[in-house]
CSV table of C-alpha atoms and ligand atoms in Angstrom, one decimal:
chain,number,residue,atom,x,y,z
L,29,UNK,CA,-42.5,68.1,28.5
L,30,UNK,CA,-39.5,66.8,29.9
L,31,UNK,CA,-41.4,63.9,30.9
L,32,UNK,CA,-42.9,63.2,27.9
L,33,UNK,CA,-39.3,62.4,27.0
L,34,UNK,CA,-39.6,64.9,23.8
L,35,UNK,CA,-37.4,64.0,21.5
L,36,UNK,CA,-36.4,60.3,22.9
L,37,UNK,CA,-38.1,57.3,22.2
L,38,UNK,CA,-41.9,57.7,23.1
L,39,UNK,CA,-42.2,61.1,20.7
L,40,UNK,CA,-40.1,59.6,18.1
L,41,UNK,CA,-42.1,56.5,17.4
L,42,UNK,CA,-45.5,59.3,16.9
L,43,UNK,CA,-43.5,61.3,14.7
L,44,UNK,CA,-42.6,58.5,12.6
L,45,UNK,CA,-46.1,57.3,12.2
L,46,UNK,CA,-47.2,61.0,11.1
L,47,UNK,CA,-44.4,60.8,8.7
L,48,UNK,CA,-45.5,57.4,7.3
L,49,UNK,CA,-48.9,58.8,7.0
L,50,UNK,CA,-47.5,61.7,5.2
L,51,UNK,CA,-45.9,59.8,2.9
L,52,UNK,CA,-48.9,57.7,1.9
L,53,UNK,CA,-51.0,60.4,1.2
L,54,UNK,CA,-48.0,62.4,-0.8
L,55,UNK,CA,-48.2,58.8,-3.2
L,56,UNK,CA,-51.8,59.0,-3.5
L,57,UNK,CA,-50.2,62.0,-5.9
L,58,UNK,CA,-48.8,59.7,-8.0
L,59,UNK,CA,-46.3,62.1,-8.8
L,60,UNK,CA,-48.6,64.3,-10.2
L,61,UNK,CA,-48.2,68.6,-8.9
L,62,UNK,CA,-49.6,68.8,-5.3
L,63,UNK,CA,-49.9,72.0,-2.7
L,64,UNK,CA,-48.1,70.2,0.3
L,65,UNK,CA,-49.2,72.6,2.6
L,66,UNK,CA,-52.5,71.2,4.1
L,67,UNK,CA,-51.0,67.7,4.0
L,68,UNK,CA,-47.6,69.0,6.0
L,69,UNK,CA,-49.9,70.5,8.8
L,70,UNK,CA,-52.1,68.4,9.0
L,71,UNK,CA,-49.6,65.6,9.9
L,72,UNK,CA,-47.5,67.8,12.4
L,73,UNK,CA,-50.7,69.3,14.5
L,74,UNK,CA,-51.7,65.6,14.7
L,75,UNK,CA,-48.0,64.8,16.3
L,76,UNK,CA,-49.1,67.9,19.0
L,77,UNK,CA,-52.5,65.6,19.2
L,78,UNK,CA,-50.4,63.2,20.2
L,79,UNK,CA,-48.0,65.6,23.3
L,80,UNK,CA,-51.0,66.7,24.4
L,81,UNK,CA,-53.7,64.5,24.4
L,82,UNK,CA,-52.2,61.0,23.6
L,83,UNK,CA,-54.1,59.8,20.5
L,84,UNK,CA,-54.2,60.9,16.7
L,85,UNK,CA,-56.7,62.1,14.7
L,86,UNK,CA,-58.2,60.6,11.2
L,87,UNK,CA,-57.9,62.9,8.8
L,88,UNK,CA,-61.1,62.9,7.7
L,89,UNK,CA,-62.9,63.2,11.8
L,90,UNK,CA,-64.9,66.2,12.0
L,91,UNK,CA,-63.7,67.4,15.3
L,92,UNK,CA,-59.8,67.6,13.7
L,93,UNK,CA,-61.3,69.6,10.6
L,94,UNK,CA,-62.9,72.2,12.8
L,95,UNK,CA,-59.7,72.3,14.6
L,96,UNK,CA,-57.5,72.5,11.4
L,97,UNK,CA,-59.9,75.3,10.5
L,98,UNK,CA,-59.7,77.8,13.7
L,99,UNK,CA,-56.2,77.3,13.8
L,100,UNK,CA,-55.4,78.4,10.1
L,101,UNK,CA,-57.6,81.7,10.6
L,102,UNK,CA,-56.5,82.2,14.4
L,103,UNK,CA,-53.1,82.2,12.3
L,104,UNK,CA,-53.8,84.5,9.3
L,105,UNK,CA,-55.8,86.7,11.9
L,106,UNK,CA,-52.2,87.5,14.1
L,107,UNK,CA,-50.6,88.4,10.9
L,108,UNK,CA,-53.5,91.8,10.4
L,109,UNK,CA,-53.8,95.2,10.6
L,110,UNK,CA,-56.9,94.5,13.1
L,111,UNK,CA,-55.1,92.1,14.6
L,112,UNK,CA,-52.5,95.0,16.0
L,113,UNK,CA,-55.9,97.3,16.5
L,114,UNK,CA,-57.2,95.0,18.8
L,115,UNK,CA,-54.2,94.3,20.6
L,116,UNK,CA,-53.9,98.2,21.4
L,117,UNK,CA,-57.5,98.9,21.4
L,118,UNK,CA,-59.4,96.0,23.1
L,119,UNK,CA,-61.6,97.9,25.3
L,120,UNK,CA,-63.2,99.6,22.3
L,121,UNK,CA,-62.9,96.8,19.8
L,122,UNK,CA,-65.1,94.3,21.8
L,123,UNK,CA,-68.1,96.3,21.3
L,124,UNK,CA,-67.0,96.9,17.1
L,125,UNK,CA,-67.9,94.2,15.0
L,126,UNK,CA,-65.0,92.4,12.6
L,127,UNK,CA,-62.8,89.6,12.0
L,128,UNK,CA,-61.6,90.1,15.5
L,129,UNK,CA,-64.9,88.4,16.5
L,130,UNK,CA,-64.4,85.4,14.8
L,131,UNK,CA,-60.8,85.1,15.8
L,132,UNK,CA,-61.7,84.9,19.4
L,133,UNK,CA,-63.7,82.6,19.0
L,134,UNK,CA,-61.6,80.2,17.3
L,135,UNK,CA,-59.5,80.5,20.4
L,136,UNK,CA,-62.3,79.5,22.5
L,137,UNK,CA,-63.0,76.8,20.0
L,138,UNK,CA,-59.3,75.4,20.5
L,139,UNK,CA,-60.0,76.3,24.2
L,140,UNK,CA,-63.0,74.1,25.4
L,141,UNK,CA,-61.3,71.3,22.9
L,142,UNK,CA,-58.3,71.0,25.2
L,143,UNK,CA,-61.1,71.1,28.1
L,144,UNK,CA,-63.5,68.5,26.3
L,145,UNK,CA,-60.0,66.3,26.1
L,146,UNK,CA,-59.3,66.8,29.7
L,147,UNK,CA,-62.5,66.0,31.2
L,148,UNK,CA,-61.8,62.4,29.0
L,149,UNK,CA,-58.5,62.0,30.6
L,150,UNK,CA,-59.6,62.9,34.5
L,151,UNK,CA,-62.5,59.9,33.8
L,152,UNK,CA,-59.7,57.3,32.6
L,153,UNK,CA,-57.1,58.9,34.9
L,154,UNK,CA,-56.9,56.0,37.5
L,155,UNK,CA,-57.0,53.1,34.4
L,156,UNK,CA,-53.2,53.7,33.0
L,157,UNK,CA,-50.0,55.0,33.7
L,158,UNK,CA,-49.6,59.0,32.9
L,159,UNK,CA,-48.5,58.9,29.2
L,160,UNK,CA,-49.2,62.8,27.6
L,161,UNK,CA,-49.5,66.2,28.9
L,162,UNK,CA,-53.2,66.0,30.4
L,163,UNK,CA,-52.0,63.0,32.4
L,164,UNK,CA,-48.8,64.9,33.7
L,165,UNK,CA,-50.5,68.0,34.5
L,166,UNK,CA,-53.2,66.3,36.2
L,167,UNK,CA,-50.8,64.3,38.2
L,168,UNK,CA,-48.7,67.5,39.4
L,169,UNK,CA,-52.5,69.4,40.0
L,170,UNK,CA,-53.7,66.4,42.5
L,171,UNK,CA,-49.8,66.6,44.1
L,172,UNK,CA,-49.9,70.5,44.4
L,173,UNK,CA,-54.0,70.4,46.0
L,174,UNK,CA,-52.6,67.8,48.2
L,175,UNK,CA,-50.1,70.1,49.8
L,176,UNK,CA,-52.8,73.5,49.2
L,177,UNK,CA,-49.6,75.4,47.6
L,178,UNK,CA,-50.9,78.9,47.3
L,179,UNK,CA,-48.6,79.2,44.4
L,180,UNK,CA,-49.5,76.7,42.8
L,181,UNK,CA,-50.1,77.8,38.7
L,182,UNK,CA,-51.3,74.5,37.9
L,183,UNK,CA,-55.1,74.7,37.2
L,184,UNK,CA,-57.7,73.4,34.5
L,185,UNK,CA,-58.3,76.9,32.7
L,186,UNK,CA,-53.7,77.1,32.7
L,187,UNK,CA,-53.9,73.4,31.0
L,188,UNK,CA,-55.9,74.3,28.5
L,189,UNK,CA,-54.2,77.8,27.5
L,190,UNK,CA,-50.6,75.9,27.2
L,191,UNK,CA,-52.0,73.3,24.5
L,192,UNK,CA,-53.5,76.2,22.9
L,193,UNK,CA,-50.0,78.0,23.0
L,194,UNK,CA,-48.4,74.3,22.0
L,195,UNK,CA,-50.8,74.2,18.9
L,196,UNK,CA,-50.0,77.9,17.9
L,197,UNK,CA,-46.4,78.1,18.6
L,198,UNK,CA,-45.5,74.2,17.4
L,199,UNK,CA,-47.9,73.3,14.4
L,200,UNK,CA,-47.3,76.5,12.0
L,201,UNK,CA,-43.6,76.3,12.7
L,202,UNK,CA,-42.8,73.1,11.7
L,203,UNK,CA,-45.5,73.1,8.5
L,204,UNK,CA,-43.4,76.4,7.5
L,205,UNK,CA,-39.8,74.7,7.8
L,206,UNK,CA,-41.2,71.8,5.8
L,207,UNK,CA,-42.8,73.6,2.9
L,208,UNK,CA,-39.2,75.7,2.6
L,209,UNK,CA,-37.2,72.2,2.8
L,210,UNK,CA,-39.4,71.2,0.2
L,211,UNK,CA,-39.6,74.1,-2.1
L,212,UNK,CA,-35.5,74.2,-1.6
L,213,UNK,CA,-34.9,70.8,-2.1
L,214,UNK,CA,-36.8,71.0,-5.4
L,215,UNK,CA,-34.8,74.7,-6.3
L,216,UNK,CA,-31.3,72.5,-5.5
L,217,UNK,CA,-31.9,68.9,-7.0
L,218,UNK,CA,-28.2,68.1,-6.2
L,219,UNK,CA,-27.9,68.8,-3.0
L,220,UNK,CA,-31.4,66.6,-3.1
L,221,UNK,CA,-30.0,63.8,-4.6
L,222,UNK,CA,-26.5,64.2,-2.3
L,223,UNK,CA,-28.8,63.4,0.5
L,224,UNK,CA,-31.3,61.2,-0.8
L,225,UNK,CA,-28.2,58.6,-1.5
L,226,UNK,CA,-26.5,59.9,1.8
L,227,UNK,CA,-29.9,58.3,3.5
L,228,UNK,CA,-29.4,55.5,0.7
L,229,UNK,CA,-25.9,54.5,1.7
L,230,UNK,CA,-26.3,54.7,5.6
L,231,UNK,CA,-30.2,53.3,6.0
L,232,UNK,CA,-30.6,51.6,3.2
L,233,UNK,CA,-34.6,51.7,2.3
L,234,UNK,CA,-36.5,49.5,5.2
L,235,UNK,CA,-34.6,50.8,8.6
L,236,UNK,CA,-37.2,52.8,10.4
L,237,UNK,CA,-35.5,55.9,10.7
L,238,UNK,CA,-34.7,57.7,14.3
L,239,UNK,CA,-33.2,61.2,15.5
L,240,UNK,CA,-29.9,59.2,16.2
L,241,UNK,CA,-29.6,58.6,12.3
L,242,UNK,CA,-28.5,62.4,12.0
L,243,UNK,CA,-24.8,61.4,13.4
L,244,UNK,CA,-24.5,59.0,10.7
L,245,UNK,CA,-25.9,61.6,8.0
L,246,UNK,CA,-23.8,64.6,8.3
L,247,UNK,CA,-24.6,66.1,4.9
L,248,UNK,CA,-28.4,65.5,5.7
L,249,UNK,CA,-27.5,67.4,9.0
L,250,UNK,CA,-26.2,70.5,7.2
L,251,UNK,CA,-28.9,70.5,4.4
L,252,UNK,CA,-31.2,70.6,7.5
L,253,UNK,CA,-29.6,73.3,9.9
L,254,UNK,CA,-29.2,75.6,6.7
L,255,UNK,CA,-32.3,75.3,5.1
L,256,UNK,CA,-33.2,77.0,8.9
L,257,UNK,CA,-30.3,79.6,8.7
L,258,UNK,CA,-31.6,80.8,4.9
L,259,UNK,CA,-35.0,80.7,5.2
L,260,UNK,CA,-35.7,81.2,9.4
L,261,UNK,CA,-39.5,81.3,9.6
L,262,UNK,CA,-39.4,83.6,12.7
L,263,UNK,CA,-38.1,87.4,12.0
L,264,UNK,CA,-37.9,88.2,15.8
L,265,UNK,CA,-37.8,85.9,18.6
L,266,UNK,CA,-40.7,86.8,21.2
L,267,UNK,CA,-40.5,90.2,22.8
L,268,UNK,CA,-39.1,90.1,26.4
L,269,UNK,CA,-38.8,92.7,29.1
L,270,UNK,CA,-35.4,93.5,30.6
L,271,UNK,CA,-35.9,92.6,34.1
L,272,UNK,CA,-32.9,95.1,35.4
L,273,UNK,CA,-30.4,97.7,34.6
L,274,UNK,CA,-27.7,96.3,31.7
L,275,UNK,CA,-24.4,97.1,29.9
L,276,UNK,CA,-24.3,95.6,26.3
L,277,UNK,CA,-21.7,96.8,24.1
L,278,UNK,CA,-21.4,99.8,25.5
L,279,UNK,CA,-25.0,100.9,25.1
L,280,UNK,CA,-27.4,100.7,28.6
L,281,UNK,CA,-30.6,98.7,28.1
L,282,UNK,CA,-32.4,100.0,31.3
L,283,UNK,CA,-34.8,98.0,33.5
L,284,UNK,CA,-38.6,97.6,31.8
L,285,UNK,CA,-37.0,98.2,28.4
L,286,UNK,CA,-39.0,95.6,25.8
L,287,UNK,CA,-36.8,93.7,23.5
L,288,UNK,CA,-37.0,91.9,20.3
L,289,UNK,CA,-34.4,89.4,19.7
L,290,UNK,CA,-33.9,90.6,15.4
L,291,UNK,CA,-32.7,86.8,14.8
L,292,UNK,CA,-31.9,87.2,10.9
L,293,UNK,CA,-29.6,89.6,12.2
L,294,UNK,CA,-27.4,87.1,13.4
L,295,UNK,CA,-28.5,83.8,10.6
L,296,UNK,CA,-27.8,86.0,7.9
L,297,UNK,CA,-24.8,88.6,9.5
L,298,UNK,CA,-22.6,88.8,6.1
L,299,UNK,CA,-19.6,89.2,9.0
L,300,UNK,CA,-19.8,85.0,10.0
L,301,UNK,CA,-21.3,83.0,7.3
L,302,UNK,CA,-19.2,82.9,4.2
L,303,UNK,CA,-21.8,83.3,1.7
L,304,UNK,CA,-24.8,84.8,3.7
L,305,UNK,CA,-27.5,85.3,1.2
L,306,UNK,CA,-27.0,82.2,-0.3
L,307,UNK,CA,-28.5,78.7,0.0
L,308,UNK,CA,-25.0,77.0,1.1
L,309,UNK,CA,-24.7,73.5,3.2
L,310,UNK,CA,-21.4,74.0,3.2
L,311,UNK,CA,-21.7,76.6,6.3
L,312,UNK,CA,-22.0,73.4,8.7
L,313,UNK,CA,-19.7,70.9,7.2
L,314,UNK,CA,-15.7,71.3,7.9
L,315,UNK,CA,-12.8,70.6,5.0
L,316,UNK,CA,-13.7,66.7,5.9
L,317,UNK,CA,-17.4,66.7,4.9
L,318,UNK,CA,-18.4,66.2,8.5
L,319,UNK,CA,-20.9,67.7,10.5
L,320,UNK,CA,-20.3,71.3,12.4
L,321,UNK,CA,-22.3,73.2,14.5
L,322,UNK,CA,-22.0,77.3,14.5
L,323,UNK,CA,-22.8,79.0,17.3
L,324,UNK,CA,-24.5,81.4,14.8
L,325,UNK,CA,-27.2,78.9,14.3
L,326,UNK,CA,-30.0,80.5,16.7
L,327,UNK,CA,-33.2,79.7,14.7
L,328,UNK,CA,-34.6,78.9,18.1
L,329,UNK,CA,-33.6,81.6,20.3
L,330,UNK,CA,-30.8,82.0,23.1
L,331,UNK,CA,-30.9,81.5,26.8
L,332,UNK,CA,-33.5,80.2,29.0
L,333,UNK,CA,-36.5,81.3,27.2
L,334,UNK,CA,-35.3,79.9,24.1
L,335,UNK,CA,-38.0,77.6,22.1
L,336,UNK,CA,-39.6,75.1,24.3
L,337,UNK,CA,-39.9,73.1,21.8
L,338,UNK,CA,-36.8,72.7,20.3
L,339,UNK,CA,-36.1,69.9,20.9
L,340,UNK,CA,-39.9,68.2,19.1
L,341,UNK,CA,-39.2,70.7,16.3
L,342,UNK,CA,-35.8,69.2,15.4
L,343,UNK,CA,-36.8,65.5,15.9
L,344,UNK,CA,-40.1,66.4,13.5
L,345,UNK,CA,-37.9,68.1,10.9
L,346,UNK,CA,-35.3,65.3,10.8
L,347,UNK,CA,-37.8,62.4,10.9
L,348,UNK,CA,-40.8,63.9,7.9
L,349,UNK,CA,-37.6,65.2,6.0
L,350,UNK,CA,-35.5,61.9,5.4
L,351,UNK,CA,-38.7,59.7,5.7
L,352,UNK,CA,-40.4,61.8,2.4
L,353,UNK,CA,-36.7,62.3,1.1
L,354,UNK,CA,-36.4,58.1,1.2
L,355,UNK,CA,-39.6,57.8,-0.7
L,356,UNK,CA,-39.9,60.3,-3.1
L,357,UNK,CA,-37.4,62.5,-5.2
L,358,UNK,CA,-39.6,66.2,-5.3
L,359,UNK,CA,-39.6,68.0,-8.4
L,360,UNK,CA,-40.6,71.0,-10.1
L,361,UNK,CA,-43.8,70.4,-12.1
L,362,UNK,CA,-43.4,70.0,-16.0
L,363,UNK,CA,-43.4,73.8,-17.7
L,364,UNK,CA,-42.3,75.1,-13.9
L,365,UNK,CA,-38.5,76.5,-14.3
L,366,UNK,CA,-38.0,78.1,-10.4
L,367,UNK,CA,-39.8,78.2,-7.0
L,368,UNK,CA,-40.3,81.7,-5.8
L,369,UNK,CA,-38.2,81.8,-2.7
L,370,UNK,CA,-39.2,85.2,-1.3
L,371,UNK,CA,-40.8,84.8,2.2
L,372,UNK,CA,-44.1,86.2,2.6
L,373,UNK,CA,-43.8,88.5,5.8
L,374,UNK,CA,-45.8,87.8,8.6
L,375,UNK,CA,-45.7,86.1,12.3
L,376,UNK,CA,-44.1,83.4,10.6
L,377,UNK,CA,-42.7,84.0,6.9
L,378,UNK,CA,-44.2,81.3,5.0
L,379,UNK,CA,-43.4,81.1,1.4
L,380,UNK,CA,-45.8,81.6,-1.5
L,381,UNK,CA,-47.9,78.7,-2.5
L,382,UNK,CA,-46.2,76.8,-4.6
L,383,UNK,CA,-47.0,72.7,-5.9
L,384,UNK,CA,-44.6,70.0,-6.3
L,385,UNK,CA,-44.2,66.5,-7.3
L,386,UNK,CA,-43.9,64.0,-5.5
L,387,UNK,CA,-42.2,61.1,-7.8
L,388,UNK,CA,-41.9,58.1,-5.9
L,389,UNK,CA,-38.3,56.6,-5.8
L,390,UNK,CA,-38.9,53.3,-7.8
L,391,UNK,CA,-36.8,51.5,-4.9
L,392,UNK,CA,-39.3,52.1,-2.3
I,402,HEM,C1,-39.0,75.2,13.3
I,402,HEM,C2,-39.6,75.6,14.4
I,402,HEM,C3,-39.4,76.3,15.3
I,402,HEM,C4,-39.0,77.3,15.8
I,402,HEM,C5,-37.9,77.9,14.5
I,402,HEM,C6,-39.2,78.1,16.7
I,402,HEM,C7,-38.8,79.5,18.0
I,402,HEM,C8,-38.7,80.2,18.5
I,402,HEM,C9,-38.5,81.3,18.9
I,402,HEM,C10,-37.3,82.2,18.1
I,402,HEM,C11,-38.8,81.6,20.0
I,402,HEM,C12,-38.6,82.1,21.4
I,402,HEM,C13,-38.0,82.4,22.3
I,402,HEM,C14,-36.6,84.0,22.2
I,402,HEM,O1,-37.3,84.4,23.0
I,402,HEM,O2,-35.3,83.6,23.3
I,402,HEM,C15,-39.7,80.3,20.7
I,402,HEM,C16,-40.4,80.2,21.0
I,402,HEM,C17,-41.7,79.1,21.7
I,402,HEM,N1,-41.6,78.0,21.0
I,402,HEM,FE1,-40.7,77.6,19.4
I,402,HEM,N2,-39.8,77.4,17.6
I,402,HEM,C18,-40.1,76.1,17.0
I,402,HEM,C19,-40.8,74.9,17.2
I,402,HEM,C20,-41.8,75.1,18.6
I,402,HEM,C21,-42.6,73.9,18.7
I,402,HEM,C22,-42.8,72.4,17.9
I,402,HEM,C23,-43.5,73.9,19.6
I,402,HEM,C24,-44.1,73.8,20.8
I,402,HEM,C25,-44.2,72.4,20.5
I,402,HEM,C26,-42.8,75.4,20.4
I,402,HEM,C27,-43.0,75.9,21.4
I,402,HEM,C28,-42.7,77.2,22.0
I,402,HEM,C29,-42.6,77.7,23.1
I,402,HEM,C30,-44.3,77.6,24.0
I,402,HEM,C31,-42.1,79.0,23.1
I,402,HEM,C32,-42.2,80.2,24.3
I,402,HEM,C33,-41.1,79.8,24.8
I,402,HEM,C34,-40.9,80.8,26.2
I,402,HEM,O3,-41.3,82.0,26.6
I,402,HEM,O4,-40.3,80.5,27.5
I,402,HEM,N3,-42.0,76.2,19.4
I,402,HEM,N4,-39.6,79.3,19.6
């Protein structure tokens, strides 16, 4: 992943291209109300396709559409009671009918999709320099095989599962974050106007946006951080297991204990944030309007097992959002006074479905 230069120029280019495609899709709505979910999800999933496979799919591609449907069903299933029962009693559930059977076949589909792409990469491997995750993985596999490394975990089954993990962890999270971003910016038009003005003043409307531009955009950067704090999209980090006895704040956490980090306890801590329950970009600004990072900003977890996709996620959210805000003013549809800001509790916490108008800015 590091060799792919996530967050560096290579990936940024792919993200910017997807952001531009999304701008074009939104432009087709001509300012009429639209539900942005599916369009955002297609674009961010295509970013993962670019990372893993080295190419994007046309939105009307049948294989891509099947992949999107499988992901959608699989992610919804993860939040159901039947999934919890399946996790506890897999040996029993295997013999019973139910939605878990379809969820398993969706996962199977995702894995075989990744295997097909790996096969194609093997055929063309020697034709070019490594460009994507599969290329680099196959190269590492060859190195390990030539050394007969018995410890190696690199094999074709594993790359397929790594790719399906990346799809699950890397598409719904960004979709969910961008949905919250548009909802909150439409709900706080003064904040949106300030962000738009800052982008226009610093970058104009022709310059293509890159992640480094965030240095010129302290207010925009603060707004993005505040969106992730105020409506963090995961309730808990991934469960981890304690490898040794640990004393923490006077409590003994014995070896073997399963720990669920409660991220919201930090992101909404009333002793650390001035107005924890309010959307307030000033949480990340100093008195001169400059961006300040906060130790309590932990939407990606912390430590050596913090989110592996953090840099890609930050790049995507920044480039997608600034590209959209430069092209459109996001407004609530006529007659709608307020959008529901309560989250739906699930594996990720999405907003309730909503429609929004992407009204083209006259100068773009
Ligand atoms: C706004 C977007 C995202 C948020 C808020 C987020 C949040 C998180 C959190 C809280 C964890 C658990 C960290 C811990 O246990 O301490 C995690 C793990 C992980 N994330 Fe993300 N994530 C995001 C986007 C992504 C993306 C884009 C990818 C991949 C391209 C990704 C891949 C992963 C993986 C593979 C893990 C497991 C890492 C491990 O077990 O070592 N995430 N993420």
